Short mmCIF file of C-alpha atoms in Angstrom, two decimals:
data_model
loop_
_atom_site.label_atom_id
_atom_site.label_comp_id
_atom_site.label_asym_id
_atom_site.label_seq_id
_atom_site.Cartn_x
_atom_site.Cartn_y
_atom_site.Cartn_z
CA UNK A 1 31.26 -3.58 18.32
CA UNK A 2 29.82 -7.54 18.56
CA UNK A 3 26.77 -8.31 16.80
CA UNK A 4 24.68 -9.77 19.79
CA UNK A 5 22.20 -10.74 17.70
CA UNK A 6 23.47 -14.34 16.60
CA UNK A 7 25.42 -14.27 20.40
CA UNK A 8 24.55 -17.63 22.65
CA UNK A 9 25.41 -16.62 25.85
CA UNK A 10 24.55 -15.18 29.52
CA UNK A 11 25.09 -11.64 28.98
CA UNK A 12 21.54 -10.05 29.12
CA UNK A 13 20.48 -7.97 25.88
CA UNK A 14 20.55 -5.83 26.45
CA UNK A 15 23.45 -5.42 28.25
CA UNK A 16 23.29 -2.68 31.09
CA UNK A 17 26.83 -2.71 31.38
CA UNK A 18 27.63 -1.41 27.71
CA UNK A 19 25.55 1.78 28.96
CA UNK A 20 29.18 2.67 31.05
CA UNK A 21 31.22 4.46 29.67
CA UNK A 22 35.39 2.33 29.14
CA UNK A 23 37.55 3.14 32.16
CA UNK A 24 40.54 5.27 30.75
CA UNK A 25 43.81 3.67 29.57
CA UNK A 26 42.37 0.34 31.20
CA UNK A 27 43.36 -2.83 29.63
CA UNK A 28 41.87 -5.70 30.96
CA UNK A 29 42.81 -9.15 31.52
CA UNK A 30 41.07 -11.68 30.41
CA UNK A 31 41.11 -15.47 31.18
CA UNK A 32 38.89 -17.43 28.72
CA UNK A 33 38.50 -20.76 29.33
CA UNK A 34 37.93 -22.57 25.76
CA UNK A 35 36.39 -26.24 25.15
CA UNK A 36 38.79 -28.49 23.14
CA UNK A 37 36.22 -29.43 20.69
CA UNK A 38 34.42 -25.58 19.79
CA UNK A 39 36.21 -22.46 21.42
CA UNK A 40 39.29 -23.51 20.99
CA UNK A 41 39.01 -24.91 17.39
CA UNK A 42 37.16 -21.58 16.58
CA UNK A 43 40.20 -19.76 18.15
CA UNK A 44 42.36 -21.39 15.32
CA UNK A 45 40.52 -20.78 12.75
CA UNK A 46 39.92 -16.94 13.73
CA UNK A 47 43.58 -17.07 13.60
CA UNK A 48 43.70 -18.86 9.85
CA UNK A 49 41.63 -16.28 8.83
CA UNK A 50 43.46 -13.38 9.93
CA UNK A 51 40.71 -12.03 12.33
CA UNK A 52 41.78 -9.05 14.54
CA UNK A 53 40.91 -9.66 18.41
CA UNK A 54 42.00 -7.71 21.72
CA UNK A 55 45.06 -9.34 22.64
CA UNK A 56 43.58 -9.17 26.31
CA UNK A 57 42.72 -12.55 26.68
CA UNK A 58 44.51 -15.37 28.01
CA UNK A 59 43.19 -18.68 26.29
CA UNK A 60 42.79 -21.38 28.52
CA UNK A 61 42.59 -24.75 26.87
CA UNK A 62 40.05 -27.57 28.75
CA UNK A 63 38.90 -30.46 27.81
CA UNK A 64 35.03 -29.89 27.64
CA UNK A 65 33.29 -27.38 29.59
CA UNK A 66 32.11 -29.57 32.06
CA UNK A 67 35.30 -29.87 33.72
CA UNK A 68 35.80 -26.49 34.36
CA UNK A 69 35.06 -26.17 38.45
CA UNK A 70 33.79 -23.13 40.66
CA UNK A 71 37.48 -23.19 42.04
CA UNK A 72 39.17 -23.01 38.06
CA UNK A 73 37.28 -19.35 38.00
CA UNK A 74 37.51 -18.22 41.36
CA UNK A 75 41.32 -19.03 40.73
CA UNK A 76 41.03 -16.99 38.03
CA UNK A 77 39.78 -13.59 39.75
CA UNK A 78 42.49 -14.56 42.41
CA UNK A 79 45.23 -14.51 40.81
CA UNK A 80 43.58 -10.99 39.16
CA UNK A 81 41.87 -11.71 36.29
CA UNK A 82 39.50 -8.56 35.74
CA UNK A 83 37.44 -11.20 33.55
CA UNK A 84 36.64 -14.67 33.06
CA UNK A 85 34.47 -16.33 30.72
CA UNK A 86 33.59 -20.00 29.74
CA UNK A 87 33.44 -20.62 26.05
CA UNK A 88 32.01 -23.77 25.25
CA UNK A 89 29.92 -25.99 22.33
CA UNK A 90 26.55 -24.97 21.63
CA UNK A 91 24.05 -25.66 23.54
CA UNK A 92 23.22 -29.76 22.04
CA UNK A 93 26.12 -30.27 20.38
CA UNK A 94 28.44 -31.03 23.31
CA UNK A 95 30.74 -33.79 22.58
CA UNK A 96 30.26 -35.44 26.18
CA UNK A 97 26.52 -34.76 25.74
CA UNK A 98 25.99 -32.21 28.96
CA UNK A 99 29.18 -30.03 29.64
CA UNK A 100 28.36 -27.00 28.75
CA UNK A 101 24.69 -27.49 30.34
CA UNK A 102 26.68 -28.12 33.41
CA UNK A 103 28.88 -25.51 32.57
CA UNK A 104 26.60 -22.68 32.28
CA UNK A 105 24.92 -23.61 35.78
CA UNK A 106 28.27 -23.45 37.41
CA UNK A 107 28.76 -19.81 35.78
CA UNK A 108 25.70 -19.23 37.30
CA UNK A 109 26.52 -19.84 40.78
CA UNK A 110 29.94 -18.58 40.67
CA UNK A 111 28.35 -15.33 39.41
CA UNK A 112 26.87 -15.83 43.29
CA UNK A 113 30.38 -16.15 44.65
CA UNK A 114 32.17 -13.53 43.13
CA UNK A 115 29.15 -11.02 43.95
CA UNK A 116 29.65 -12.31 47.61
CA UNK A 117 33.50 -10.89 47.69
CA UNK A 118 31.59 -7.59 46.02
CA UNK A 119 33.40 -8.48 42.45
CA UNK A 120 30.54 -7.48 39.96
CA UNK A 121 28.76 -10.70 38.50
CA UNK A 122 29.18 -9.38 34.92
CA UNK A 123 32.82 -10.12 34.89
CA UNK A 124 31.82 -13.64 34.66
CA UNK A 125 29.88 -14.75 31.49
CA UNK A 126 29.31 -18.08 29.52
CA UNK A 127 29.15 -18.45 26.28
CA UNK A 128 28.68 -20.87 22.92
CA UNK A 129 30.74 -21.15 19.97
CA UNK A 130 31.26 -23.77 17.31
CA UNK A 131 34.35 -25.59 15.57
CA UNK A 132 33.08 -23.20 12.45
CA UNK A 133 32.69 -20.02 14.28
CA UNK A 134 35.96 -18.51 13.81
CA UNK A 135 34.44 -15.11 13.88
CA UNK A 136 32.17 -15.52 16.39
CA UNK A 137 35.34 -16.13 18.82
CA UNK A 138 36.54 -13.13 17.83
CA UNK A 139 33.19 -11.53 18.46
CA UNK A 140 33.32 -12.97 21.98
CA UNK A 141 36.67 -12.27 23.21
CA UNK A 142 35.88 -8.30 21.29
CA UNK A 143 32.11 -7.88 23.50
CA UNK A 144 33.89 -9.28 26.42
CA UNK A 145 36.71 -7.02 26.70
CA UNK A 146 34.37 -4.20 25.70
CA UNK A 147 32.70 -4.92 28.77
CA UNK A 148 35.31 -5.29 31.55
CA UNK A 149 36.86 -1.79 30.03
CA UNK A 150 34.05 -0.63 31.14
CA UNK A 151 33.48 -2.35 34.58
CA UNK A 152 36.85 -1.24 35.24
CA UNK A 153 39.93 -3.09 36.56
CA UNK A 154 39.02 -5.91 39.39
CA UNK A 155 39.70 -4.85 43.23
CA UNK A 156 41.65 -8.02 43.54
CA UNK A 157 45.31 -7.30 42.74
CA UNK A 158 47.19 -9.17 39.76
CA UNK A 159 49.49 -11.79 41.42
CA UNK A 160 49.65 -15.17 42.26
CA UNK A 161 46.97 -17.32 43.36
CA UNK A 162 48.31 -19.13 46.63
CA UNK A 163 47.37 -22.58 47.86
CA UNK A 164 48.75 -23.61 51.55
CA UNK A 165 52.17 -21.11 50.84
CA UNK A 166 52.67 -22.56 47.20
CA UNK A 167 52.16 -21.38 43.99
CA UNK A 168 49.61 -22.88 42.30
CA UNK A 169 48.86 -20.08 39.68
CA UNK A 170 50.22 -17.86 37.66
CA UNK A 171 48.82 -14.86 35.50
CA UNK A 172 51.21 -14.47 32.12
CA UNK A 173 51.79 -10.50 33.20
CA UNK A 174 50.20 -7.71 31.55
CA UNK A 175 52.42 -6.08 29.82
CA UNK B 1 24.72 -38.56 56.20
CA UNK B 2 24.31 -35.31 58.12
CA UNK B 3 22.98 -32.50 56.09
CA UNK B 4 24.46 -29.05 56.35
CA UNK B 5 24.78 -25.52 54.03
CA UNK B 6 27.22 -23.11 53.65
CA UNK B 7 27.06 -19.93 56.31
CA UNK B 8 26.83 -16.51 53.78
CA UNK B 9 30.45 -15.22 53.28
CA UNK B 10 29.80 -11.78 55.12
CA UNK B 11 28.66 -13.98 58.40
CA UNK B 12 32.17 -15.80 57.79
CA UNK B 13 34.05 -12.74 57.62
CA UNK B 14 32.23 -11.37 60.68
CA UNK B 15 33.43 -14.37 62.65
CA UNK B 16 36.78 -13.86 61.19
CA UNK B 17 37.14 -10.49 62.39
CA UNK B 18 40.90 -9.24 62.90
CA UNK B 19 42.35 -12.56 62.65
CA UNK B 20 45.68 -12.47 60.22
CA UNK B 21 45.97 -15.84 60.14
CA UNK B 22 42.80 -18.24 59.47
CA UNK B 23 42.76 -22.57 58.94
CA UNK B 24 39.72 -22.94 56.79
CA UNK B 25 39.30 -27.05 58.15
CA UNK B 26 37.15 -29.07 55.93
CA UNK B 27 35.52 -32.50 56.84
CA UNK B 28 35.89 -35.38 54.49
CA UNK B 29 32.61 -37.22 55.25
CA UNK B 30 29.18 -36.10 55.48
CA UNK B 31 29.58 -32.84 54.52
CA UNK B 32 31.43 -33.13 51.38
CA UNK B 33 28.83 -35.42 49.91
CA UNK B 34 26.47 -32.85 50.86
CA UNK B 35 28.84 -29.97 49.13
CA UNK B 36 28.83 -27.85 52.19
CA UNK B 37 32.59 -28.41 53.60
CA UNK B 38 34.19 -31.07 51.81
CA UNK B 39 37.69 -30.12 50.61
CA UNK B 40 36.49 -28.35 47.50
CA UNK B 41 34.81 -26.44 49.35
CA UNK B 42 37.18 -25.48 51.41
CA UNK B 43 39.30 -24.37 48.49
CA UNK B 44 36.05 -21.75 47.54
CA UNK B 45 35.78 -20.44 50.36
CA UNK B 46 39.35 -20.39 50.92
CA UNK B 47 39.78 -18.61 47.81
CA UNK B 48 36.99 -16.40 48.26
CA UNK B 49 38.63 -15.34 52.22
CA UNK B 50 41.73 -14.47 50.06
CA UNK B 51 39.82 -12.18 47.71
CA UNK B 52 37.25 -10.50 50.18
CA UNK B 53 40.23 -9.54 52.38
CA UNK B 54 42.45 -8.41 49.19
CA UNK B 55 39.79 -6.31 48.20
CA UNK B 56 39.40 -4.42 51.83
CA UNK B 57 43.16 -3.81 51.54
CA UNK B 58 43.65 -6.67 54.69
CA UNK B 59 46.76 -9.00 55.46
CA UNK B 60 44.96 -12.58 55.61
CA UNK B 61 46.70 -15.81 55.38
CA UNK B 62 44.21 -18.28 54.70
CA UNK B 63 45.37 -22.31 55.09
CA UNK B 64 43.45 -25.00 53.93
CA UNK B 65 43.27 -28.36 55.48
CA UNK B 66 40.49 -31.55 55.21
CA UNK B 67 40.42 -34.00 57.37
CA UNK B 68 38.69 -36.95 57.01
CA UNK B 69 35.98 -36.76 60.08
CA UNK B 70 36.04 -33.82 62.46
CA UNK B 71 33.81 -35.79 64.70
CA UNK B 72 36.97 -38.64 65.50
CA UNK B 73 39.82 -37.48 67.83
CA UNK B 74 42.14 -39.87 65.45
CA UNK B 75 41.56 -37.64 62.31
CA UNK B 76 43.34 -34.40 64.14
CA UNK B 77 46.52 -36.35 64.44
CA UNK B 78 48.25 -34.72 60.96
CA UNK B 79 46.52 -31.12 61.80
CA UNK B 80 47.34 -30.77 65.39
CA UNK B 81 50.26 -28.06 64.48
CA UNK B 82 48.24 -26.02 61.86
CA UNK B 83 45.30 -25.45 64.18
CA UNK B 84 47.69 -24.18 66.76
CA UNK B 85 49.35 -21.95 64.29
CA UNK B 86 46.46 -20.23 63.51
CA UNK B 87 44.64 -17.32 64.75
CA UNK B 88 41.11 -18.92 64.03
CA UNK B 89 40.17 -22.57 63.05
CA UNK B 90 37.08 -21.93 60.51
CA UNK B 91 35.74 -25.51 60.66
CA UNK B 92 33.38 -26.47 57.67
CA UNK B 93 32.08 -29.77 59.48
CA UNK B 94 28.57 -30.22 61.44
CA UNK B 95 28.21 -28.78 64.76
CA UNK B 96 30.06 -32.60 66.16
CA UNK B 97 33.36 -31.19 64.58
CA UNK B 98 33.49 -28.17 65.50
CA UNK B 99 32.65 -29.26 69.04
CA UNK B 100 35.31 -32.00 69.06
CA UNK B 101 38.30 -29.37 67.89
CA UNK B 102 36.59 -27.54 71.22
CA UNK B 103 37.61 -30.73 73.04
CA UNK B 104 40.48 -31.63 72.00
CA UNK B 105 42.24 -28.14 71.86
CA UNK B 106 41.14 -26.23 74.65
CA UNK B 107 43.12 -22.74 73.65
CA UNK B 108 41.15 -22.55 70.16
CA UNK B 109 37.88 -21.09 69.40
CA UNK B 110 36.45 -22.91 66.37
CA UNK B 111 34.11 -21.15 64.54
CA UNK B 112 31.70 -22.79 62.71
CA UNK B 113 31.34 -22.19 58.91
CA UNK B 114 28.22 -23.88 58.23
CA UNK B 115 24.72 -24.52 59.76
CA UNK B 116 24.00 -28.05 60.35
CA UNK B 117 20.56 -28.52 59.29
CA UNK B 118 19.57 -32.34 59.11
CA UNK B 119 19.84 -36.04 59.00
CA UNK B 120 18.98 -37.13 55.19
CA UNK B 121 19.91 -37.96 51.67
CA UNK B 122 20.97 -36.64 48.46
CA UNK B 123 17.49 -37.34 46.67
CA UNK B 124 19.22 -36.44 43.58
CA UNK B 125 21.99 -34.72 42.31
CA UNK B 126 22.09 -30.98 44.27
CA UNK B 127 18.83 -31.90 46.14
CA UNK B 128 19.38 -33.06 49.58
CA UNK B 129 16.74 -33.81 51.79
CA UNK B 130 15.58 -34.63 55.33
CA UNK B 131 14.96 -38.17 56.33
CA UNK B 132 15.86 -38.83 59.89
CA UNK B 133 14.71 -36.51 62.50
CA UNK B 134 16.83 -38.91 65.41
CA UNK B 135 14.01 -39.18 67.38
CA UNK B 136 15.56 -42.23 69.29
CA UNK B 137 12.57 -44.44 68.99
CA UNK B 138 12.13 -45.62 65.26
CA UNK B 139 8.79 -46.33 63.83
CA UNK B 140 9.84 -47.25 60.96
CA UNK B 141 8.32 -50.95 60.82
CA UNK B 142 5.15 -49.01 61.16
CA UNK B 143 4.68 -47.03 58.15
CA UNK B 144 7.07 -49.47 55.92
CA UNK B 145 10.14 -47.36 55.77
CA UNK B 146 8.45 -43.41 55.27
CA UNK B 147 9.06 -41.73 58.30
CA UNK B 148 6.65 -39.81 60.00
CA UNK B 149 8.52 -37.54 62.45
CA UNK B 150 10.90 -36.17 59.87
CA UNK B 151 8.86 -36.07 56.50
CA UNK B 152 5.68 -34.88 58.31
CA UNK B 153 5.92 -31.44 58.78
CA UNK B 154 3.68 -31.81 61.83
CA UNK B 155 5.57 -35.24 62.72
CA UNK B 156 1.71 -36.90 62.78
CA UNK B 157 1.47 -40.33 64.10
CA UNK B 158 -1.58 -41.47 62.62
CA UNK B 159 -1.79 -40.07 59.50
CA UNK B 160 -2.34 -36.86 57.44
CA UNK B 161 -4.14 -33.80 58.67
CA UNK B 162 -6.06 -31.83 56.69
CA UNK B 163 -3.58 -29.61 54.83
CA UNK B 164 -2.88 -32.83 52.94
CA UNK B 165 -3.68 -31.68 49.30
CA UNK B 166 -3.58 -34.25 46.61
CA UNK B 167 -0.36 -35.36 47.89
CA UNK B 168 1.21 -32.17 48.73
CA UNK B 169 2.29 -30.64 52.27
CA UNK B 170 0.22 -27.45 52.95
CA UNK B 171 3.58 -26.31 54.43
CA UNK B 172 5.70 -25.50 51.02
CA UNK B 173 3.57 -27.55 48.44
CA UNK B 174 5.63 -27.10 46.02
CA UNK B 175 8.61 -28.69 47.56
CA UNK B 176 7.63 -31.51 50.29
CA UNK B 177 4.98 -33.96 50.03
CA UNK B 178 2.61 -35.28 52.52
CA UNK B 179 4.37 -37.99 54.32
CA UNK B 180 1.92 -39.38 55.09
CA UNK B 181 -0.04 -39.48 51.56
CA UNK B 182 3.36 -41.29 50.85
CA UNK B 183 2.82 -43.62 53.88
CA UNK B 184 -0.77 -44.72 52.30
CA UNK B 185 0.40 -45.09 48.72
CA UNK B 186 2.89 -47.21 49.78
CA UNK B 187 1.02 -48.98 52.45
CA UNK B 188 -1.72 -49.97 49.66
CA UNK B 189 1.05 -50.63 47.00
CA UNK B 190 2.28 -53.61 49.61
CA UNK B 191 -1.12 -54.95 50.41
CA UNK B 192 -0.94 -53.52 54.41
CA UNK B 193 -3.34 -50.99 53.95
CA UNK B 194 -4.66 -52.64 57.49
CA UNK B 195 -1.62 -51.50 58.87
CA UNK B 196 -2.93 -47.94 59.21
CA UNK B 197 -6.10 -48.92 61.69
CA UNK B 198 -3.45 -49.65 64.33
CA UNK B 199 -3.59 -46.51 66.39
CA UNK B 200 -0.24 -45.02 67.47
CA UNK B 201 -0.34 -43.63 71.06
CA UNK B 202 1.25 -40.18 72.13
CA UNK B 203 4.98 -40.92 71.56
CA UNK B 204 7.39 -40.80 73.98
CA UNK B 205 9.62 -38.09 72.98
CA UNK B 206 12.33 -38.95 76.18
CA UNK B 207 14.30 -40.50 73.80
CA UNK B 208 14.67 -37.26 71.73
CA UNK B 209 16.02 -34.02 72.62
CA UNK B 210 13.38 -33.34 75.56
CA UNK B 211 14.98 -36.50 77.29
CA UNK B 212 18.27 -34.19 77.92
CA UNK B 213 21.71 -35.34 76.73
CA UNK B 214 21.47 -38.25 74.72
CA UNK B 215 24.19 -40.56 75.86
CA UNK B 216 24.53 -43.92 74.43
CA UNK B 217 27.07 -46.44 76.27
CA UNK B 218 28.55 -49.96 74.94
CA UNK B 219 30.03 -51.12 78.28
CA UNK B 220 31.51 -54.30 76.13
CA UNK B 221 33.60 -51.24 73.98
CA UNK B 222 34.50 -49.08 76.82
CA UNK B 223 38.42 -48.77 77.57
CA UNK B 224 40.04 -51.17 80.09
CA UNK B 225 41.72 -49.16 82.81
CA UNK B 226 44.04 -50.99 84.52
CA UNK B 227 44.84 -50.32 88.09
CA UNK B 228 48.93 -49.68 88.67
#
């Protein structure tokens, strides 16, 4: 289990949803969607150091936090993602000064969104890791897959996200 | 610009009803800078139509389209097919728009996707806020450039009333301030404080929506019909 002590994120502590008991031969999918400069450099070096992590998440590489849109998640759950998170610098240390702030407030109301549809807001979480935090990364992606085993697999089918008839994007299948 | 907000999804889906086959038609001017129906927008709630209908096990195609203004026949000229393809236009602009696709294509019911609230401005980023109340007789000169009739809450002509607290509007103090505790600031800032003894009559609200249909004509712009 993740120490959620040391864990910067939006996931309440503590966390009603680790009171559910994990859904039965469920594996989740996961989109996470990793800043270039933290997550992403963290995701490397959990790898350098030979940290285990579910292999349920799909890494999603963007340039800062702040350019992740409402529409990059809600793609996300449409094309069947049973989880997405946002996994950018800490809070301060943002190389363009305010993504993640900006980040973390669009979490917030695409929480809103999803709950509309009747998706549970818990699927969607932010949270903050550093260049250094190797393990931390594989704290996250561990706690977050922990937690949609739990909240089950998403009512949205995995497929393809459509836009006007055309493909716009894909899920790597589960497999 | 004109202000408007989002209607809640289940309202939207209620609208929707048994329609398989829904244009979701965003409007490229007022309403996107407001972030009620420009064409991201459309794309949420697009995506959102997709998922809501996925998840009640229902066949939904969902086609999105933005258009620069809803409120100018031109703009339709590149949608014209799509909104006759569909079941349902779901139009995302003001109440104009979705009165003009009325117009203009008499065998579609457009539904409208969002409430158009008000005339105003974005105050600051995500804060949008009434200015304008289109009362068709400005009085602007008046209180140098704070208007009355939309930022009073009352729409007082000659100044506040007593629910005026240190600058706040008894209404919601937290979130609109006495207009006209602005008007007076500003009035003394300029050096017109003597502006205020002039006493505004009863307005004549004929030029706002108790006047009927506003209509305004340019008989120097209107179409030449020659006679064959």
């Amino acid at each position: 289990m993740a120490q959620r002590d040391d864990l910067i994120s939006t996931v309440p502590d503590p966390d009603p949803v680790m009171k559910l008991d994990p859904v039965p031969g469920f594996e989740p999918v996961i989109a996470s969607l990793c800043c270039h400069y933290c997550s992403y450099v963290a995701a490397d070096l959990a790898g350098s150091m030979r940290l285990q992590y579910p292999a349920n998440i799909r890494i999603i590489r963007v340039p800062c936090t702040g350019k992740v849109d409402i529409i990059h998640i809600l793609k996300a759950f449409e094309s069947g993602a049973d989880g997405v998170y946002v996994s950018g610098c800490e809070e301060g240390s943002c190389h363009f000064k305010i993504g993640n702030l900006l980040a973390k407030k669009r979490v917030y109301y695409a929480k809103k969104l999803i709950e509309e549809i009747g998706l549970e807001p818990e699927r969607l979480e932010m949270f903050n890791t550093a260049a250094s935090q190797g393990p931390r990364f594989a704290e996250v992606a561990t706690l977050m897959t922990e937690r949609i085993r739990r909240l089950g697999p998403s009512p949205i089918p995995r497929n393809v996200a459509f836009v006007n008839g055309e493909k716009e994007y894909e899920f790597v299948p589960d497999n | 610009m004109i202000l408007a907000e989002r209607k809640p999804l289940a309202e939207i889906i209620e609208l929707i009803g048994d329609a398989r086959k829904v244009l979701v038609l965003g409007c490229g001017t007022c309403v996107t800078v407001c972030f009620a129906g420009g064409s991201k927008e459309v794309g949420i709630l697009a995506s959102q139509l997709r998922m809501a209908a996925s998840k009640a096990g229902k066949e939904l195609e969902v086609v999105e389209e933005t258009i620069e203004r809803q409120c100018e026949d031109e703009f339709f000229e590149g949608v014209k097919e799509k909104i006759s393809d569909a079941d349902v236009v779901l139009s995302l602009a003001c109440g104009v728009g979705v009165q003009t696709i009325a117009e203009l294509f008499p065998e579609v019911v457009p539904l409208p996707g969002v409430n158009t609230t008000s005339f105003g401005r974005p105050v600051e980023p995500g804060v949008f806020v009434e200015y304008c109340a289109g009362c068709g007789d400005c009085l602007l000169a008046l209180t140098a450039g704070i208007c009355p009739i939309a930022r009073c809450s009352k729409s007082l002509l000659n100044g506040p009333c007593g629910g005026s607290e240190n600058g706040r509007c008894e209404v919601d103090p937290e979130n609109i301030p006495c207009a006209w505790h602005m008007i007076y600031e500003r009035l003394e800032k300029l050096g017109r404080l003597d502006w205020l003894d002039k006493i505004s009559e009863a307005k004549d609200w004929s030029s706002s929506a108790s006047g009927g249909v506003r209509i305004d004509i340019r008989e120097d712009l209107r179409e030449i019909k020659l006679e064959s």
